[in-house]
Structure formats: C-alpha cells, structure tokens
Tab-separated table of N, CA and C in Angstrom:
chain	number	residue	atom	x	y	z
A	1	MET	N	-279.038	-78.208	-111.669
A	1	MET	CA	-278.221	-77.246	-110.965
A	1	MET	C	-278.387	-75.878	-111.636
A	2	GLY	N	-278.745	-74.810	-110.880
A	2	GLY	CA	-278.934	-73.466	-111.420
A	2	GLY	C	-277.622	-72.737	-111.608
A	3	THR	N	-277.674	-71.774	-112.460
A	3	THR	CA	-276.503	-70.958	-112.725
A	3	THR	C	-276.468	-69.793	-111.742
A	4	GLU	N	-275.328	-69.607	-111.077
A	4	GLU	CA	-275.148	-68.480	-110.167
A	4	GLU	C	-274.956	-67.211	-110.970
A	5	LEU	N	-275.697	-66.176	-110.630
A	5	LEU	CA	-275.521	-64.894	-111.285
A	5	LEU	C	-274.394	-64.133	-110.595
A	6	ASN	N	-273.563	-63.506	-111.387
A	6	ASN	CA	-272.518	-62.646	-110.868
A	6	ASN	C	-273.206	-61.405	-110.295
A	7	PRO	N	-272.978	-61.064	-109.013
A	7	PRO	CA	-273.681	-59.923	-108.427
A	7	PRO	C	-273.377	-58.598	-109.130
A	8	VAL	N	-272.172	-58.434	-109.630
A	8	VAL	CA	-271.822	-57.200	-110.340
A	8	VAL	C	-272.630	-57.115	-111.635
A	9	SER	N	-272.659	-58.197	-112.389
A	9	SER	CA	-273.431	-58.217	-113.639
A	9	SER	C	-274.916	-58.039	-113.359
A	10	HIS	N	-275.395	-58.663	-112.298
A	10	HIS	CA	-276.800	-58.550	-111.927
A	10	HIS	C	-277.154	-57.102	-111.602
A	11	ASN	N	-276.356	-56.450	-110.766
A	11	ASN	CA	-276.621	-55.060	-110.381
A	11	ASN	C	-276.492	-54.121	-111.569
A	12	PHE	N	-275.514	-54.378	-112.426
A	12	PHE	CA	-275.356	-53.551	-113.615
A	12	PHE	C	-276.588	-53.686	-114.504
A	13	GLY	N	-277.034	-54.909	-114.699
A	13	GLY	CA	-278.211	-55.146	-115.525
A	13	GLY	C	-279.454	-54.469	-114.973
A	14	LEU	N	-279.631	-54.540	-113.658
A	14	LEU	CA	-280.773	-53.864	-113.038
A	14	LEU	C	-280.705	-52.364	-113.265
A	15	SER	N	-279.507	-51.812	-113.196
A	15	SER	CA	-279.337	-50.375	-113.419
A	15	SER	C	-279.668	-49.994	-114.853
A	16	VAL	N	-279.195	-50.780	-115.795
A	16	VAL	CA	-279.494	-50.498	-117.203
A	16	VAL	C	-281.003	-50.549	-117.417
A	17	ARG	N	-281.642	-51.572	-116.878
A	17	ARG	CA	-283.098	-51.696	-117.034
A	17	ARG	C	-283.818	-50.508	-116.404
A	18	TYR	N	-283.425	-50.129	-115.184
A	18	TYR	CA	-284.056	-49.005	-114.504
A	18	TYR	C	-283.916	-47.719	-115.328
A	19	LEU	N	-282.699	-47.435	-115.773
A	19	LEU	CA	-282.445	-46.207	-116.528
A	19	LEU	C	-283.172	-46.215	-117.876
A	20	ARG	N	-283.240	-47.378	-118.505
A	20	ARG	CA	-283.970	-47.503	-119.774
A	20	ARG	C	-285.455	-47.253	-119.559
A	21	GLU	N	-286.030	-47.922	-118.578
A	21	GLU	CA	-287.458	-47.778	-118.306
A	21	GLU	C	-287.801	-46.370	-117.830
A	22	ASP	N	-286.868	-45.735	-117.102
A	22	ASP	CA	-287.068	-44.369	-116.638
A	22	ASP	C	-287.245	-43.412	-117.816
A	23	ARG	N	-286.650	-43.748	-118.947
A	23	ARG	CA	-286.779	-42.934	-120.160
A	23	ARG	C	-287.980	-43.352	-121.001
A	24	GLY	N	-288.663	-44.408	-120.577
A	24	GLY	CA	-289.810	-44.898	-121.332
A	24	GLY	C	-289.415	-45.647	-122.590
A	25	TRP	N	-288.185	-46.172	-122.604
A	25	TRP	CA	-287.653	-46.854	-123.783
A	25	TRP	C	-287.849	-48.355	-123.696
A	26	SER	N	-288.043	-48.962	-124.835
A	26	SER	CA	-288.017	-50.421	-124.942
A	26	SER	C	-286.561	-50.860	-125.086
A	27	GLN	N	-286.337	-52.145	-124.977
A	27	GLN	CA	-284.987	-52.668	-125.226
A	27	GLN	C	-284.563	-52.366	-126.656
A	28	GLU	N	-285.515	-52.405	-127.570
A	28	GLU	CA	-285.212	-52.128	-128.972
A	28	GLU	C	-284.696	-50.698	-129.170
A	29	VAL	N	-285.320	-49.755	-128.488
A	29	VAL	CA	-284.907	-48.355	-128.613
A	29	VAL	C	-283.501	-48.170	-128.049
A	30	LEU	N	-283.252	-48.724	-126.858
A	30	LEU	CA	-281.903	-48.614	-126.284
A	30	LEU	C	-280.881	-49.270	-127.200
A	31	ALA	N	-281.198	-50.437	-127.696
A	31	ALA	CA	-280.275	-51.148	-128.583
A	31	ALA	C	-279.959	-50.310	-129.818
A	32	GLU	N	-280.961	-49.676	-130.372
A	32	GLU	CA	-280.747	-48.839	-131.557
A	32	GLU	C	-279.842	-47.656	-131.232
A	33	HIS	N	-280.118	-46.984	-130.121
A	33	HIS	CA	-279.308	-45.828	-129.724
A	33	HIS	C	-277.865	-46.221	-129.395
A	34	ALA	N	-277.691	-47.433	-128.868
A	34	ALA	CA	-276.353	-47.891	-128.467
A	34	ALA	C	-275.651	-48.685	-129.567
A	35	ASP	N	-276.334	-48.906	-130.685
A	35	ASP	CA	-275.795	-49.715	-131.783
A	35	ASP	C	-275.422	-51.126	-131.304
A	36	LEU	N	-276.380	-51.718	-130.571
A	36	LEU	CA	-276.212	-53.078	-130.047
A	36	LEU	C	-277.434	-53.904	-130.431
A	37	ASN	N	-277.336	-55.203	-130.270
A	37	ASN	CA	-278.428	-56.115	-130.560
A	37	ASN	C	-279.412	-56.113	-129.395
A	38	ARG	N	-280.710	-56.108	-129.691
A	38	ARG	CA	-281.726	-56.092	-128.644
A	38	ARG	C	-281.603	-57.284	-127.706
A	39	SER	N	-281.309	-58.446	-128.247
A	39	SER	CA	-281.208	-59.622	-127.380
A	39	SER	C	-280.013	-59.500	-126.429
A	40	TYR	N	-278.956	-58.827	-126.874
A	40	TYR	CA	-277.798	-58.614	-126.003
A	40	TYR	C	-278.161	-57.653	-124.858
A	41	ILE	N	-278.952	-56.629	-125.157
A	41	ILE	CA	-279.432	-55.730	-124.096
A	41	ILE	C	-280.219	-56.543	-123.068
A	42	GLY	N	-281.059	-57.441	-123.530
A	42	GLY	CA	-281.828	-58.290	-122.619
A	42	GLY	C	-280.938	-59.157	-121.751
A	43	GLU	N	-279.889	-59.718	-122.327
A	43	GLU	CA	-278.951	-60.540	-121.556
A	43	GLU	C	-278.220	-59.698	-120.512
A	44	ILE	N	-277.856	-58.472	-120.890
A	44	ILE	CA	-277.207	-57.563	-119.934
A	44	ILE	C	-278.162	-57.263	-118.786
A	45	GLU	N	-279.390	-56.911	-119.107
A	45	GLU	CA	-280.366	-56.550	-118.081
A	45	GLU	C	-280.672	-57.709	-117.131
A	46	ARG	N	-280.607	-58.920	-117.623
A	46	ARG	CA	-280.855	-60.089	-116.772
A	46	ARG	C	-279.595	-60.535	-116.033
A	47	GLY	N	-278.476	-59.866	-116.263
A	47	GLY	CA	-277.230	-60.208	-115.578
A	47	GLY	C	-276.586	-61.474	-116.082
A	48	LEU	N	-276.963	-61.893	-117.289
A	48	LEU	CA	-276.420	-63.133	-117.839
A	48	LEU	C	-275.051	-62.946	-118.462
A	49	VAL	N	-274.735	-61.705	-118.839
A	49	VAL	CA	-273.441	-61.394	-119.440
A	49	VAL	C	-272.868	-60.147	-118.771
A	50	THR	N	-271.566	-60.015	-118.848
A	50	THR	CA	-270.882	-58.822	-118.360
A	50	THR	C	-270.323	-58.097	-119.577
A	51	PRO	N	-270.876	-56.926	-119.891
A	51	PRO	CA	-270.429	-56.231	-121.097
A	51	PRO	C	-269.015	-55.674	-120.938
A	52	SER	N	-268.343	-55.529	-122.071
A	52	SER	CA	-267.010	-54.923	-122.068
A	52	SER	C	-267.128	-53.445	-121.707
A	53	LEU	N	-266.006	-52.837	-121.421
A	53	LEU	CA	-265.993	-51.407	-121.123
A	53	LEU	C	-266.482	-50.600	-122.322
A	54	ALA	N	-266.093	-51.006	-123.519
A	54	ALA	CA	-266.536	-50.310	-124.728
A	54	ALA	C	-268.057	-50.391	-124.886
A	55	THR	N	-268.621	-51.549	-124.614
A	55	THR	CA	-270.078	-51.713	-124.696
A	55	THR	C	-270.770	-50.915	-123.610
A	56	THR	N	-270.188	-50.904	-122.424
A	56	THR	CA	-270.757	-50.135	-121.321
A	56	THR	C	-270.783	-48.653	-121.666
A	57	GLU	N	-269.736	-48.174	-122.328
A	57	GLU	CA	-269.704	-46.777	-122.747
A	57	GLU	C	-270.790	-46.496	-123.794
A	58	LYS	N	-271.006	-47.425	-124.717
A	58	LYS	CA	-272.075	-47.259	-125.709
A	58	LYS	C	-273.427	-47.116	-125.024
A	59	ILE	N	-273.655	-47.931	-124.010
A	59	ILE	CA	-274.924	-47.884	-123.283
A	59	ILE	C	-275.057	-46.553	-122.549
A	60	ALA	N	-273.992	-46.123	-121.893
A	60	ALA	CA	-274.025	-44.849	-121.168
A	60	ALA	C	-274.321	-43.696	-122.119
A	61	ARG	N	-273.633	-43.663	-123.240
A	61	ARG	CA	-273.866	-42.593	-124.221
A	61	ARG	C	-275.307	-42.619	-124.724
A	62	ALA	N	-275.802	-43.808	-124.994
A	62	ALA	CA	-277.184	-43.936	-125.467
A	62	ALA	C	-278.163	-43.397	-124.433
A	63	LEU	N	-277.860	-43.624	-123.158
A	63	LEU	CA	-278.727	-43.149	-122.074
A	63	LEU	C	-278.507	-41.671	-121.756
A	64	GLY	N	-277.475	-41.083	-122.363
A	64	GLY	CA	-277.203	-39.664	-122.151
A	64	GLY	C	-276.520	-39.351	-120.841
A	65	ILE	N	-275.773	-40.325	-120.321
A	65	ILE	CA	-275.052	-40.119	-119.065
A	65	ILE	C	-273.586	-40.494	-119.247
A	66	ARG	N	-272.761	-40.061	-118.301
A	66	ARG	CA	-271.342	-40.415	-118.339
A	66	ARG	C	-271.174	-41.883	-117.951
A	67	LEU	N	-270.123	-42.473	-118.463
A	67	LEU	CA	-269.794	-43.859	-118.126
A	67	LEU	C	-269.703	-44.026	-116.610
A	68	SER	N	-269.047	-43.082	-115.955
A	68	SER	CA	-268.886	-43.161	-114.500
A	68	SER	C	-270.233	-43.136	-113.780
A	69	GLU	N	-271.202	-42.396	-114.319
A	69	GLU	CA	-272.530	-42.348	-113.703
A	69	GLU	C	-273.227	-43.703	-113.799
A	70	LEU	N	-273.090	-44.351	-114.946
A	70	LEU	CA	-273.709	-45.660	-115.119
A	70	LEU	C	-273.098	-46.672	-114.162
A	71	ILE	N	-271.793	-46.646	-114.054
A	71	ILE	CA	-271.114	-47.575	-113.137
A	71	ILE	C	-271.481	-47.262	-111.694
A	72	GLU	N	-271.529	-45.979	-111.359
A	72	GLU	CA	-271.905	-45.592	-109.996
A	72	GLU	C	-273.323	-46.038	-109.677
A	73	HIS	N	-274.209	-45.891	-110.634
A	73	HIS	CA	-275.603	-46.311	-110.425
A	73	HIS	C	-275.659	-47.804	-110.115
A	74	ALA	N	-274.890	-48.587	-110.848
A	74	ALA	CA	-274.852	-50.033	-110.610
A	74	ALA	C	-274.190	-50.349	-109.278
A	75	GLU	N	-273.137	-49.620	-108.976
A	75	GLU	CA	-272.410	-49.859	-107.729
A	75	GLU	C	-273.278	-49.534	-106.523
A	76	TYR	N	-274.096	-48.495	-106.636
A	76	TYR	CA	-274.959	-48.085	-105.529
A	76	TYR	C	-275.932	-49.185	-105.140
A	77	ARG	N	-276.227	-50.068	-106.060
A	77	ARG	CA	-277.176	-51.146	-105.791
A	77	ARG	C	-276.583	-52.240	-104.899
A	78	THR	N	-275.275	-52.222	-104.671
A	78	THR	CA	-274.660	-53.262	-103.847
A	78	THR	C	-274.764	-52.889	-102.374
A	79	PRO	N	-275.020	-53.841	-101.509
A	79	PRO	CA	-275.122	-53.549	-100.072
A	79	PRO	C	-273.841	-52.930	-99.508
A	80	HIS	N	-272.681	-53.387	-99.995
A	80	HIS	CA	-271.408	-52.857	-99.503
A	80	HIS	C	-271.309	-51.359	-99.776
A	81	PHE	N	-271.671	-50.934	-100.971
A	81	PHE	CA	-271.585	-49.522	-101.330
A	81	PHE	C	-272.574	-48.698	-100.517
A	82	ARG	N	-273.794	-49.188	-100.335
A	82	ARG	CA	-274.790	-48.447	-99.552
A	82	ARG	C	-274.328	-48.292	-98.113
A	83	ALA	N	-273.733	-49.340	-97.547
A	83	ALA	CA	-273.234	-49.258	-96.175
A	83	ALA	C	-272.081	-48.262	-96.082
A	84	LEU	N	-271.216	-48.268	-97.075
A	84	LEU	CA	-270.079	-47.353	-97.087
A	84	LEU	C	-270.550	-45.906	-97.178
A	85	THR	N	-271.472	-45.617	-98.071
A	85	THR	CA	-271.948	-44.241	-98.211
A	85	THR	C	-272.744	-43.810	-96.985
A	86	ALA	N	-273.442	-44.722	-96.336
A	86	ALA	CA	-274.169	-44.394	-95.118
A	86	ALA	C	-273.199	-44.029	-93.995
A	87	SER	N	-272.065	-44.714	-93.939
A	87	SER	CA	-271.085	-44.409	-92.890
A	87	SER	C	-270.458	-43.036	-93.129
A	88	PHE	N	-270.284	-42.632	-94.399
A	88	PHE	CA	-269.757	-41.308	-94.682
A	88	PHE	C	-270.762	-40.223	-94.329
A	89	ALA	N	-272.030	-40.517	-94.505
A	89	ALA	CA	-273.091	-39.535	-94.212
A	89	ALA	C	-273.175	-39.256	-92.716
A	90	ALA	N	-272.702	-40.179	-91.906
A	90	ALA	CA	-272.751	-40.000	-90.453
A	90	ALA	C	-271.782	-38.933	-89.966
A	91	PHE	N	-270.786	-38.591	-90.787
A	91	PHE	CA	-269.782	-37.596	-90.357
A	91	PHE	C	-270.303	-36.201	-90.467
C-alpha cells in the first residue's frame, strides 16, 4: 500500500525545489543558508514532511523572499487557487 502525499506539502515542496533550482543552488546550499539539514530539505521538496512555520520562514529568508511569497508560490500550484485567480482576471 503506497503512502498518500498531502497535496499542500507536495505543492510546497515543488515550490521550494523550483525556487532553489532557479537560483542554481543545490540542496546543500539551501540547507546551509537556512540552517537546516540537507536531508530535511530533500524530504520537504518531495512532500514527505510539512515544515513548521518557523522552518518555512527560515527557507523563505534563505531564498531571499518574504514568507508570504513562498506560501503564495506554493498556493498558486493548486488547481483551486489557479481557478480562483482566473475568475478574478475575468473582471
């Protein structure tokens, strides 16, 4: 029996990976900047864990963005959010 991934954790992890790779950083570099363990960054990126708010802030600071931007980036990856923003654009 496979483990179901939490869609929020999955989308958050994809966002962290995208933003990290966009900077040309390895997981090790992000982990160093965020003062976190590299293997934990990998678990976050794979959506296996849901980081605390404090950890999420560390990641955002390491990436040089606001916490709200990181959360928004992850939220944008959900179909519900994309549909909602598309409906606002129609006005």
